[in-house]
XYZ file of C-alpha atoms in Angstrom:
762
model
C -13.578 -44.344 -15.614
C -16.012 -46.602 -17.445
C -18.342 -44.966 -19.931
C -22.019 -45.263 -18.867
C -24.701 -46.212 -21.381
C -26.638 -43.338 -22.974
C -29.866 -42.162 -21.319
C -33.160 -43.855 -21.908
C -34.602 -43.491 -25.450
C -37.454 -41.231 -24.389
C -35.132 -38.433 -23.154
C -36.758 -35.090 -24.035
C -35.663 -33.086 -27.021
C -33.672 -30.018 -26.253
C -35.462 -26.684 -26.299
C -34.865 -24.945 -29.599
C -33.025 -21.888 -28.318
C -31.846 -21.582 -24.738
C -32.586 -20.440 -21.187
C -32.148 -17.195 -19.329
C -31.489 -17.394 -15.549
C -33.215 -14.880 -13.320
C -32.318 -14.451 -9.629
C -35.632 -13.511 -7.942
C -35.535 -11.350 -4.770
C -38.343 -10.703 -2.259
C -39.867 -7.449 -1.222
C -37.718 -7.257 1.891
C -34.743 -6.686 -0.473
C -34.187 -3.209 -1.838
C -33.147 -4.901 -5.055
C -36.550 -6.601 -5.296
C -37.169 -8.731 -8.395
C -40.393 -10.678 -8.011
C -42.827 -12.324 -10.409
C -44.195 -9.036 -11.599
C -40.724 -7.673 -12.407
C -39.809 -10.922 -14.194
C -42.932 -10.733 -16.279
C -42.004 -7.217 -17.463
C -38.842 -8.737 -19.066
C -40.814 -10.973 -21.400
C -40.539 -8.791 -24.530
C -36.801 -8.301 -24.049
C -36.065 -11.950 -23.379
C -38.145 -13.041 -26.357
C -36.278 -10.548 -28.519
C -32.909 -11.798 -27.196
C -33.887 -15.228 -28.557
C -34.243 -17.466 -25.521
C -37.007 -20.067 -25.274
C -37.135 -20.583 -21.526
C -37.029 -18.307 -18.498
C -35.028 -20.146 -15.828
C -36.179 -19.043 -12.325
C -34.527 -19.358 -9.026
C -36.649 -21.139 -6.359
C -40.267 -19.887 -6.162
C -41.635 -21.537 -3.053
C -42.092 -19.806 0.297
C -38.635 -19.177 1.779
C -37.513 -17.946 5.158
C -38.067 -14.246 5.957
C -35.480 -12.041 4.307
C -34.197 -14.790 1.985
C -32.076 -13.404 -0.856
C -31.966 -16.598 -2.866
C -34.927 -18.903 -2.114
C -33.044 -22.059 -1.318
C -34.159 -21.845 2.348
C -37.672 -23.138 1.833
C -40.100 -23.141 4.783
C -43.418 -24.072 3.115
C -43.730 -26.346 0.066
C -47.452 -25.635 -0.255
C -47.178 -21.926 -1.083
C -45.605 -19.802 -3.773
C -43.444 -17.123 -2.265
C -45.494 -14.170 -0.902
C -42.455 -11.927 -1.016
C -42.100 -12.665 -4.773
C -45.754 -11.865 -5.342
C -47.724 -15.026 -4.551
C -49.837 -17.365 -6.681
C -51.780 -14.789 -8.720
C -48.651 -12.911 -9.637
C -46.969 -16.181 -10.673
C -49.849 -17.040 -12.957
C -49.867 -13.583 -14.476
C -46.108 -13.850 -15.067
C -46.484 -17.190 -16.843
C -49.308 -15.813 -18.923
C -47.122 -12.903 -19.966
C -44.267 -15.248 -20.788
C -46.583 -17.475 -22.856
C -47.783 -14.462 -24.865
C -44.150 -13.950 -25.950
C -43.481 -17.600 -26.724
C -41.506 -18.265 -23.522
C -41.622 -21.247 -21.252
C -40.613 -21.703 -17.651
C -37.839 -23.704 -15.987
C -38.027 -23.710 -12.138
C -35.272 -24.435 -9.612
C -36.349 -27.150 -7.146
C -34.814 -27.665 -3.699
C -35.486 -31.282 -2.560
C -32.560 -31.758 -0.178
C -33.359 -29.482 2.675
C -35.572 -26.916 4.388
C -34.780 -23.868 6.480
C -34.735 -23.637 10.257
C -36.239 -20.144 10.432
C -36.509 -17.652 13.223
C -38.948 -18.321 14.739
C -39.019 -22.086 13.941
C -42.849 -21.986 13.885
C -42.625 -20.565 10.359
C -41.703 -24.095 9.257
C -44.757 -26.068 10.435
C -43.323 -29.581 10.008
C -40.188 -28.588 11.855
C -42.184 -26.964 14.656
C -44.173 -30.154 15.092
C -41.004 -32.186 15.492
C -39.592 -29.693 18.004
C -42.775 -30.072 20.071
C -43.307 -33.815 19.841
C -39.832 -35.189 19.033
C -39.553 -38.632 17.426
C -43.272 -39.271 18.094
C -44.311 -36.506 15.716
C -45.903 -37.603 12.400
C -43.390 -35.228 10.792
C -40.354 -36.919 12.367
C -40.034 -38.984 9.199
C -39.465 -35.788 7.175
C -36.072 -34.948 8.614
C -32.757 -36.845 8.815
C -32.224 -36.701 12.632
C -29.918 -38.741 14.867
C -32.430 -39.122 17.727
C -30.021 -41.161 19.889
C -27.391 -38.356 19.791
C -29.953 -35.750 20.786
C -31.478 -37.759 23.585
C -34.725 -38.095 21.717
C -35.053 -34.505 20.707
C -34.038 -32.269 17.750
C -31.102 -30.091 18.842
C -31.265 -26.632 17.161
C -28.276 -24.412 16.314
C -26.835 -22.801 19.435
C -28.264 -25.517 21.777
C -25.310 -28.072 21.245
C -22.378 -30.490 17.790
C -26.312 -30.463 15.596
C -27.917 -33.977 15.565
C -29.459 -33.617 12.122
C -27.933 -33.864 8.681
C -27.306 -30.308 7.377
C -26.864 -28.818 3.936
C -23.111 -28.865 3.837
C -22.054 -27.145 7.113
C -24.999 -24.725 7.314
C -26.819 -25.407 10.533
C -29.758 -23.323 9.503
C -30.706 -25.828 6.785
C -32.005 -29.245 7.809
C -32.010 -32.154 5.306
C -35.121 -33.962 4.165
C -35.700 -37.691 3.664
C -36.962 -37.729 0.070
C -36.655 -41.498 -0.021
C -39.845 -41.525 1.985
C -42.807 -41.499 -0.395
C -44.921 -39.355 1.844
C -42.186 -36.733 2.197
C -41.736 -36.709 -1.568
C -45.469 -36.306 -2.170
C -45.897 -33.537 0.404
C -42.856 -31.532 -0.658
C -43.487 -31.810 -4.380
C -47.279 -31.536 -4.519
C -47.530 -27.803 -5.500
C -44.751 -28.026 -8.055
C -46.182 -31.066 -9.720
C -49.637 -29.459 -9.883
C -48.063 -26.447 -11.600
C -46.351 -28.853 -14.061
C -49.622 -30.670 -14.771
C -51.433 -27.351 -15.241
C -48.841 -26.219 -17.768
C -47.434 -23.392 -15.690
C -44.026 -24.999 -15.390
C -42.236 -26.742 -18.302
C -39.001 -27.933 -16.729
C -37.378 -28.666 -13.423
C -33.845 -27.922 -12.277
C -32.906 -30.121 -9.289
C -30.664 -28.544 -6.671
C -27.895 -30.734 -5.146
C -29.119 -34.253 -5.851
C -25.913 -35.575 -4.373
C -27.343 -34.948 -0.929
C -30.180 -37.404 -1.431
C -30.232 -40.964 -0.147
C -30.911 -42.325 -3.599
C -30.666 -39.748 -6.441
C -31.538 -42.324 -9.111
C -34.692 -43.382 -7.251
C -35.654 -39.787 -6.624
C -35.304 -38.930 -10.324
C -37.342 -42.008 -11.304
C -40.161 -40.915 -9.009
C -39.984 -37.299 -10.104
C -39.909 -38.113 -13.782
C -42.863 -40.463 -13.432
C -44.875 -37.862 -11.535
C -43.997 -34.913 -13.764
C -44.227 -36.483 -17.257
C -47.206 -37.420 -19.371
C -47.066 -40.747 -21.246
C -44.705 -40.435 -24.153
C -43.833 -36.856 -23.187
C -40.992 -36.840 -20.676
C -40.411 -33.599 -18.777
C -37.187 -31.640 -19.168
C -35.364 -32.305 -15.879
C -31.831 -31.050 -15.158
C -29.624 -31.836 -12.163
C -27.087 -29.590 -10.427
C -24.484 -32.336 -10.433
C -20.785 -31.536 -10.278
C -18.768 -34.052 -12.313
C -15.024 -34.226 -11.765
C -12.350 -35.087 -14.275
C -13.561 -37.970 -16.467
C -16.598 -38.630 -14.293
C -19.941 -39.111 -16.129
C -23.489 -38.976 -14.884
C -24.411 -42.371 -13.391
C -26.356 -44.746 -15.685
C -30.104 -44.865 -15.303
C -30.693 -41.267 -14.136
C -34.035 -40.085 -15.471
C -32.915 -36.606 -16.448
C -31.728 -34.697 -19.480
C -28.325 -33.874 -18.042
C -26.596 -31.339 -15.787
C -26.717 -27.608 -15.313
C -23.484 -27.287 -17.261
C -20.459 -26.812 -15.037
C -18.638 -29.479 -17.052
C -19.199 -27.396 -20.177
C -18.027 -24.261 -18.393
C -14.664 -25.902 -17.722
C -14.229 -27.312 -21.192
C -15.178 -24.101 -23.002
C -12.940 -21.952 -20.838
C -10.055 -24.448 -21.043
C -9.858 -24.427 -24.805
C -9.066 -20.678 -24.763
C -6.145 -21.141 -22.369
C -2.618 -21.509 -23.832
C -1.061 -24.719 -22.460
C 2.377 -23.231 -23.066
C 1.716 -20.876 -20.161
C 1.538 -23.613 -17.539
C 5.196 -23.886 -16.687
C 6.046 -20.156 -16.569
C 2.826 -19.286 -14.597
C 3.596 -22.086 -12.127
C 7.099 -20.658 -11.640
C 5.712 -17.161 -11.253
C 3.207 -18.414 -8.624
C 5.752 -20.325 -6.537
C 8.276 -17.451 -6.721
C 5.656 -14.951 -5.486
C 4.028 -17.105 -2.789
C 6.510 -19.779 -1.877
C 3.551 -22.127 -2.306
C 3.575 -25.670 -3.732
C 3.701 -26.388 -7.496
C 0.959 -28.956 -7.168
C -2.662 -28.608 -6.083
C -2.932 -32.120 -4.805
C -1.434 -31.653 -1.308
C -3.425 -28.402 -0.882
C -6.626 -30.242 -1.765
C -5.868 -33.052 0.667
C -5.156 -30.733 3.560
C -8.309 -28.773 2.855
C -10.460 -31.900 2.853
C -8.954 -32.971 6.190
C -9.670 -29.512 7.550
C -13.355 -29.770 6.497
C -13.626 -33.242 8.056
C -12.232 -32.029 11.382
C -14.015 -28.703 11.596
C -17.042 -27.559 9.613
C -18.311 -31.094 8.818
C -17.201 -32.791 12.020
C -20.780 -33.524 13.164
C -21.463 -35.444 9.987
C -18.177 -37.309 10.189
C -18.825 -38.141 13.876
C -22.231 -39.584 13.003
C -20.781 -41.601 10.122
C -18.059 -42.898 12.464
C -20.676 -44.047 14.956
C -22.570 -45.853 12.211
C -19.317 -47.508 11.051
C -18.424 -48.788 14.504
C -21.917 -50.168 14.856
C -21.817 -51.812 11.509
C -18.536 -53.542 12.311
C -19.522 -54.321 15.883
C -16.533 -52.401 17.223
C -16.799 -51.108 20.817
C -13.137 -50.870 21.852
C -12.123 -47.187 22.093
C -8.677 -47.662 20.604
C -9.963 -49.650 17.671
C -12.753 -47.118 17.150
C -10.128 -44.372 16.971
C -8.202 -46.366 14.374
C -11.393 -46.756 12.323
C -12.015 -43.035 12.466
C -8.486 -42.376 11.109
C -9.008 -44.761 8.241
C -12.473 -43.381 7.534
C -11.331 -39.816 7.348
C -8.464 -40.707 5.033
C -10.827 -42.569 2.726
C -13.167 -39.574 2.644
C -10.317 -37.248 1.934
C -9.122 -39.446 -0.939
C -12.478 -39.593 -2.820
C -11.743 -38.486 -6.399
C -15.404 -37.418 -7.061
C -18.303 -36.138 -4.986
C -19.781 -39.511 -4.282
C -20.269 -43.074 -5.422
C -23.793 -44.137 -6.301
C -24.509 -47.222 -4.339
C -27.955 -48.479 -3.430
C -28.041 -50.978 -0.542
C -29.402 -54.298 -1.714
C -28.149 -53.824 -5.267
C -24.840 -54.759 -6.848
C -22.645 -51.674 -6.793
C -22.232 -50.043 -10.232
C -18.869 -50.424 -12.002
C -18.351 -46.688 -11.685
C -18.828 -46.832 -7.925
C -16.379 -49.737 -7.560
C -13.735 -47.840 -9.550
C -14.219 -44.692 -7.484
C -13.887 -46.502 -4.134
C -10.894 -48.547 -5.343
C -9.094 -45.333 -6.396
C -9.854 -43.750 -3.018
C -8.603 -46.793 -1.140
C -5.434 -46.871 -3.102
C -4.713 -43.234 -2.357
C -5.654 -43.582 1.347
C -3.428 -46.638 1.853
C -0.392 -44.444 1.209
C -1.343 -42.162 4.114
C -2.401 -44.625 6.870
C -0.214 -46.816 9.081
C 0.181 -50.347 7.775
C -1.955 -51.712 10.588
C -4.999 -49.765 9.259
C -4.823 -50.929 5.658
C -7.042 -53.902 6.241
C -9.531 -51.538 7.956
C -9.645 -49.484 4.785
C -10.685 -52.560 2.854
C -13.448 -53.290 5.351
C -14.730 -49.738 5.112
C -14.689 -49.807 1.326
C -16.622 -53.087 1.330
C -19.278 -51.462 3.529
C -19.404 -48.322 1.343
C -20.066 -50.534 -1.620
C -23.046 -52.071 0.120
C -21.357 -55.271 1.316
C -21.296 -56.716 4.781
C -24.134 -57.299 7.127
C -25.156 -56.362 10.618
C -26.826 -53.392 12.148
C -25.943 -50.173 10.324
C -24.341 -51.639 7.232
C -26.951 -50.324 4.785
C -27.047 -46.976 6.636
C -23.285 -46.700 6.371
C -23.338 -47.180 2.605
C -25.812 -44.335 2.259
C -24.304 -41.932 4.830
C -20.797 -42.414 3.420
C -22.058 -41.014 0.155
C -23.956 -38.211 1.838
C -20.826 -37.222 3.737
C -18.278 -37.467 0.853
C -20.304 -35.037 -1.258
C -20.340 -32.040 1.118
C -16.762 -32.828 2.086
C -15.730 -32.355 -1.530
C -17.743 -29.168 -1.891
C -16.572 -27.583 1.388
C -13.048 -28.980 1.343
C -12.243 -28.342 -2.282
C -14.409 -25.644 -3.829
C -14.945 -23.630 -0.640
C -11.487 -24.014 0.872
C -8.678 -25.321 -1.340
C -9.799 -23.144 -4.223
C -9.005 -20.092 -1.988
C -5.614 -21.535 -0.912
C -3.945 -22.267 -4.227
C -4.212 -19.518 -6.815
C -1.728 -20.290 -9.542
C -4.323 -19.166 -12.076
C -7.548 -18.054 -10.359
C -9.710 -18.467 -13.472
C -9.292 -22.265 -13.174
C -10.528 -22.343 -9.600
C -14.170 -22.600 -10.595
C -17.171 -24.639 -9.479
C -16.803 -28.101 -11.021
C -13.310 -27.239 -12.213
C -9.902 -28.652 -11.565
C -7.074 -26.145 -10.954
C -4.581 -28.824 -11.867
C -6.016 -29.089 -15.459
C -4.466 -26.007 -17.010
C -5.852 -26.133 -20.509
C -8.076 -28.159 -22.884
C -6.880 -29.054 -26.389
C -9.216 -28.550 -29.351
C -9.158 -32.303 -29.929
C -10.361 -32.987 -26.368
C -12.999 -30.271 -26.698
C -14.390 -31.783 -29.917
C -14.406 -35.261 -28.414
C -16.330 -33.873 -25.419
C -18.923 -32.203 -27.655
C -19.452 -35.411 -29.640
C -19.988 -37.314 -26.425
C -22.471 -34.766 -25.147
C -24.466 -34.862 -28.373
C -24.506 -38.642 -28.347
C -25.393 -39.190 -24.676
C -27.018 -36.018 -23.336
C -28.204 -33.749 -26.185
C -30.585 -31.847 -23.877
C -28.030 -31.110 -21.126
C -27.354 -27.529 -20.203
C -24.278 -25.495 -20.999
C -23.253 -22.400 -19.069
C -20.446 -19.931 -18.563
C -21.788 -18.193 -15.416
C -24.197 -19.067 -12.647
C -25.286 -17.692 -9.280
C -22.593 -19.928 -7.750
C -19.593 -19.247 -9.987
C -16.675 -17.593 -8.209
C -15.895 -15.329 -11.197
C -18.201 -14.478 -14.020
C -17.251 -15.607 -17.518
C -15.474 -12.445 -18.672
C -13.283 -12.192 -15.598
C -12.070 -15.654 -16.536
C -11.756 -14.682 -20.223
C -9.494 -11.776 -19.246
C -7.381 -13.836 -16.854
C -6.945 -16.514 -19.562
C -4.720 -14.046 -21.399
C -2.140 -14.344 -18.592
C -1.301 -17.812 -20.000
C -0.163 -16.082 -23.161
C 1.634 -13.246 -21.313
C 3.233 -14.921 -18.277
C 6.344 -12.686 -18.360
C 4.510 -9.358 -18.307
C 2.153 -10.702 -15.609
C 4.988 -11.900 -13.379
C 6.757 -8.487 -13.701
C 3.537 -6.588 -13.032
C 2.714 -8.702 -9.937
C 6.172 -8.272 -8.565
C 6.014 -4.488 -9.158
C 2.661 -4.167 -7.400
C 3.783 -6.307 -4.470
C 6.618 -3.866 -3.825
C 4.333 -0.827 -4.093
C 4.110 -0.224 -0.297
C 7.519 0.085 1.329
C 5.941 -1.090 4.562
C 5.024 -4.351 2.856
C 1.714 -6.122 2.505
C -0.205 -7.604 5.470
C -1.783 -10.246 3.141
C -0.744 -13.834 3.205
C 1.282 -14.494 0.000
C -1.357 -16.638 -1.656
C -4.145 -14.168 -0.822
C -2.009 -11.324 -2.122
C -1.428 -13.209 -5.415
C -5.210 -13.710 -5.648
C -5.761 -10.082 -4.811
C -3.724 -8.794 -7.798
C -5.359 -11.335 -10.106
C -8.793 -10.227 -8.896
C -8.008 -6.605 -9.615
C -6.720 -7.423 -13.069
C -9.624 -9.713 -13.902
C -12.538 -7.666 -12.587
C -11.226 -4.104 -13.018
C -12.715 -1.566 -12.393
C -13.737 -2.501 -8.848
C -15.329 -0.373 -6.175
C -14.060 -0.465 -2.653
C -17.244 -2.093 -1.426
C -17.136 -4.904 -3.952
C -13.476 -5.598 -3.380
C -13.967 -5.692 0.388
C -16.850 -8.181 0.027
C -14.701 -10.460 -2.122
C -11.604 -10.273 0.084
C -13.568 -10.988 3.232
C -15.120 -14.097 1.639
C -11.735 -15.209 0.199
C -9.974 -14.853 3.567
C -12.671 -16.679 5.537
C -13.155 -19.447 2.967
C -9.431 -20.182 2.917
C -9.516 -20.652 6.748
C -5.853 -20.106 7.172
C -5.703 -16.883 9.191
C -9.464 -16.225 9.748
C -12.748 -17.958 9.100
C -16.525 -17.562 9.389
C -16.802 -19.002 12.910
C -13.904 -17.251 14.635
C -12.890 -14.322 12.459
C -9.551 -12.634 13.162
C -10.792 -9.064 12.998
C -7.352 -7.590 13.332
C -6.062 -9.411 10.285
C -9.176 -8.764 8.278
C -9.096 -5.013 9.040
C -5.464 -4.831 7.990
C -6.193 -6.563 4.701
C -9.173 -4.321 3.897
C -7.225 -1.231 4.828
C -4.455 -2.269 2.449
C -7.028 -2.776 -0.321
C -8.354 0.768 0.328
C -4.825 2.201 0.070
C -4.309 0.416 -3.217
C -7.519 1.772 -4.701
C -6.625 5.211 -3.428
C -3.190 5.408 -5.002
C -3.460 7.194 -8.381
C -0.113 6.024 -9.739
C -0.732 2.386 -8.830
C -4.222 2.252 -10.193
C -3.065 3.909 -13.428
C -0.405 1.195 -13.745
C -3.048 -1.489 -13.092
C -5.450 0.071 -15.555
C -2.730 0.120 -18.216
C -2.035 -3.562 -17.649
C -5.746 -4.332 -17.961
C -5.924 -2.327 -21.201
C -3.156 -4.529 -22.573
C -5.081 -7.698 -21.504
C -8.313 -6.420 -23.079
C -6.774 -6.157 -26.530
C -6.599 -9.988 -26.440
C -9.440 -10.712 -24.023
C -11.976 -9.490 -26.604
C -11.356 -12.592 -28.642
C -11.803 -14.812 -25.522
C -14.965 -13.042 -24.383
C -16.702 -13.334 -27.767
C -15.207 -16.758 -28.630
C -16.266 -18.579 -25.496
C -19.745 -17.084 -25.686
C -20.317 -18.106 -29.279
C -18.922 -21.574 -28.687
C -21.140 -22.081 -25.606
C -24.206 -20.894 -27.446
C -23.774 -23.174 -30.461
C -22.129 -26.309 -29.115
C -24.237 -29.440 -28.254
C -26.577 -28.845 -25.309
C -29.004 -26.150 -24.279
C -27.248 -22.852 -23.532
C -28.019 -20.850 -20.440
C -27.396 -17.102 -20.224
C -26.945 -15.953 -16.662
C -28.783 -12.700 -15.892
C -26.991 -9.724 -17.444
C -24.180 -11.744 -19.100
C -25.357 -10.887 -22.522
C -23.060 -7.877 -21.887
C -19.612 -8.305 -20.379
C -19.908 -10.153 -17.075
C -17.169 -8.983 -14.671
C -18.763 -9.918 -11.303
C -17.110 -11.995 -8.626
C -18.508 -14.584 -6.210
C -21.842 -14.107 -4.588
C -23.277 -11.733 -3.537
C -21.471 -9.714 -6.213
C -22.795 -11.890 -9.019
C -26.394 -11.426 -7.812
C -26.431 -7.624 -8.134
C -29.378 -6.039 -9.988
C -29.183 -5.960 -13.759
C -29.842 -2.798 -15.843
C -32.328 -4.117 -18.336
C -33.117 -0.674 -19.633
C -29.581 -0.407 -20.844
C -29.740 -3.828 -22.441
C -33.030 -3.140 -24.229
C -31.655 0.115 -25.619
C -28.492 -1.556 -26.874
C -30.418 -4.457 -28.497
C -32.829 -2.051 -30.158
C -29.908 -0.054 -31.550
C -28.260 -3.213 -32.946
C -31.541 -4.429 -34.411
C -31.872 -1.094 -36.275
C -28.762 -1.947 -38.207
C -26.295 0.176 -36.282
C -22.689 -1.085 -35.856
C -21.501 -2.255 -32.449
C -19.821 0.520 -30.500
C -17.913 -1.478 -27.860
C -17.367 -4.940 -26.443
C -20.712 -4.867 -24.647
C -22.453 -4.325 -27.951
C -20.392 -7.014 -29.637
C -21.215 -9.555 -26.949
C -24.910 -8.702 -27.100
C -24.796 -9.061 -30.903
C -23.149 -12.536 -30.591
C -25.637 -13.636 -27.920
C -28.800 -12.449 -29.647
C -27.838 -13.634 -33.157
C -26.720 -17.091 -31.965
C -29.844 -17.580 -29.846
C -32.125 -16.435 -32.666
C -30.443 -18.772 -35.087
C -31.020 -21.676 -32.678
C -34.629 -20.623 -32.425
C -35.133 -20.284 -36.191
C -33.166 -23.361 -37.284
C -33.836 -25.965 -34.530
C -32.866 -28.766 -36.957
C -29.278 -27.554 -36.866
C -29.123 -27.515 -33.088
C -30.718 -29.672 -30.426
C -29.892 -33.115 -31.789
C -28.330 -31.715 -35.001
C -24.971 -33.112 -36.029
C -21.677 -31.873 -34.694
C -18.536 -32.004 -36.737
C -15.131 -30.359 -36.159
C -13.914 -28.229 -39.006
C -10.153 -27.994 -39.381
C -8.275 -24.884 -40.569
C -5.268 -25.126 -42.809
C -2.277 -22.869 -42.880
C 0.326 -21.360 -40.544
C -2.199 -20.036 -37.993
C -4.470 -23.095 -38.029
C -4.005 -23.813 -34.317
C -5.580 -20.422 -33.472
C -8.958 -21.329 -34.992
C -11.619 -23.346 -33.240
C -14.406 -24.303 -35.710
C -17.276 -26.740 -35.972
C -20.375 -27.418 -38.005
C -23.895 -27.948 -36.573
C -26.625 -29.741 -38.453
C -26.599 -31.835 -41.556
C -24.418 -30.440 -44.356
C -24.012 -27.642 -45.158
C -25.438 -26.591 -41.701
C -24.016 -23.658 -39.772
C -20.326 -22.981 -39.012
C -19.079 -21.601 -35.731
C -15.594 -20.027 -35.969
C -13.695 -18.624 -33.020
C -10.227 -17.230 -32.449
C -8.149 -18.883 -29.677
C -4.840 -17.722 -28.220
C -5.019 -14.252 -29.772
C -1.688 -12.936 -28.423
C 0.052 -15.894 -29.973
C -1.835 -15.227 -33.250
C -0.540 -11.674 -33.215
C 3.033 -12.811 -32.650
C 2.675 -15.262 -35.551
C 1.648 -12.460 -37.896
C -2.112 -13.005 -38.048
C -4.334 -15.041 -40.283
C -2.422 -14.638 -43.558
C -2.422 -17.848 -45.598
C -4.832 -19.671 -43.243
C -8.114 -21.052 -44.584
C -11.198 -22.844 -43.304
C -12.806 -25.610 -45.326
C -16.511 -25.246 -46.096
C -19.020 -26.444 -48.642
C -18.938 -24.646 -52.054
C -21.151 -21.647 -52.412
C -21.715 -18.460 -50.508
C -21.683 -18.193 -46.705
C -23.193 -15.293 -44.760
C -21.971 -14.328 -41.338
C -25.134 -13.705 -39.247
C -23.099 -11.475 -36.921
C -21.837 -9.019 -39.509
C -23.895 -9.687 -42.643
C -20.683 -10.203 -44.613
C -20.748 -12.868 -47.357
C -17.815 -15.202 -48.084
C -17.325 -17.765 -50.884
C -16.471 -21.402 -50.185
C -15.040 -23.939 -50.278
C -11.789 -22.236 -48.963
C -12.688 -19.382 -46.655
C -9.717 -17.058 -45.873
C -9.748 -16.467 -42.145
C -8.232 -13.067 -42.632
C -11.551 -12.134 -44.313
C -13.931 -14.193 -42.191
C -12.478 -12.845 -38.950
C -11.536 -9.430 -40.222
C -14.388 -7.529 -38.408
C -14.935 -9.666 -35.312
C -12.749 -12.413 -33.900
C -15.673 -14.779 -34.247
C -18.082 -15.706 -37.022
C -21.349 -17.619 -37.352
C -21.733 -18.705 -40.965
C -24.860 -20.000 -42.710
C -25.434 -20.833 -46.393
C -26.709 -17.818 -48.318
C -28.831 -18.925 -51.282
C -30.190 -15.439 -51.684
C -26.768 -13.997 -52.367
C -25.996 -16.992 -54.574
C -29.086 -16.355 -56.650
C -28.261 -12.681 -56.953
């Protein structure tokens, strides 16, 4: 895929330290965390070392909302979170501790609440139909609804939805009035200095993401002082952000995959693939699973959107014959299923970008292999329309709607379906990830970091979010399986044969079940049941959200209860997890230190400064024990040694963030340079320098089980500038230019080294 040009020269500088994501919850939730509770965390977050508090949506959401993405009123701060006065008091408290605010913005959709009157613009459209002055707000197919808006439960919905969620109706942000009315309060808070940055939710749903970002950046930024704007954009494979986007980068799913991948042993791919196929009888490749899941989404959950797109296509091509229309639908669905990325970025009336042409050509080539020969010319006609070519009624609309359909089809078909159907190694089935990409080489990782620093220095990096299917340390533990494929295959087979009556689980679900227990152990019955229910229904093979097979689900959950209740089995499982954790420690600390010090602005998801072993939401949105974290940080700051992995991870997180805060010239736009190790264990070290020489050195252990088999670090050195280097994690001092890794990594499997002139002078 062609490399886009770097962002505009006035892209904002990266914040000095990093962000901390908080999931706010309203008063109707027993786990309430509103503006007042967030304000109380200011001293702790400042001590941790972050520069920005990163808030989930703050506008008025539907009653009982647990996340804030179901907005009903853009002119009010959430009453359930505390309202305007509490928000101002919170910001004042943050400011007193040197903290700024990044807010999650939801431009793509609003909620259809119960009752609908809670959403005033929507209520007006329900009353007055297409004649309402608010009709321009929503993306409605008036012809399909007979001139009215069809609500959920009243009939296939005639409005564009957020993915397949009928309770969320999409907005037309391309309309300047809609943009102004839905962003007015947020922009006033930016102008007043209450909000310092904006995180844009799901820009791929918008008609013209580039145009939206241009308008937002112009409205939010002062002359010569661009605002820090990030987009929740999923890039796939070699995809890059489109050229011309007025933002600082993404929310970091690309970094998540690269960081995690470099701690996975590529030698484990073949044996783990064989173990998976032997256990499940499933395919070796993800490709066919992905294709079938996309087709399922097109024919089921997203059928209303595909139907509407098909009608627009037939209108654009002037096709009225039923047989020909059916052929066009076949070709259209195959093209959508073949899209290699979320969407192309085509603006009607403009020449299509090179990136968009490449994407559509790749999709057409793949689709041609799946359609009858008579439909191949139709594919070409559809691609031409999708690229903005052709005339006639509906041509421009088709180009836009094709993109707005391919994006949710990718999300629902791949991440929310296929990722639950093919679990060769569950830690790879992550948002923005590619289960077919087993590992990342150090060389590819370093090239990625250099590219990020060059093009998007203020982009975000992350390891966990409110949407990740497994928190970072579940994935870190499961990564060890790539180094121990034999013991894993033996254990999985042993556990499968535990019950002489056999397992009621589908083979792939059972393989995921044992991985989940190993990765997230210890698990309560309630948490495991929540995860299994979601996994079963998302896979949509035996049960789903619309028509659940309660008999199958009850059998699965009863089996899970029996597993957790068997003392011998759980002892065996715990023993296996203990074996993993000997090596997982290096992965947990290594990926965290790398994420915190690589190019970009690191985000710490709430609570993940200690080990993060939560699963997909709602598990990953559980309340966080900040009293425990304060006490641990206070103890470490008093000079006490870490007592366990939680302490070690908190030490790594706080010291790395504080170093970023204290030495901004090393981070932000500071240089990035790989540092190679020399010696027999060189492949087990991942190291890089930040800032101009001598700068700071990040050193991490990779593939720790293999390192142990190789005999450890003996005879392996890291090159550094002459002089003394102090590890800010342990306080130990080492002399360059050849640093013995047996000494540098003797206490912890990671090190963060800085020049130590004080020790040198002494």
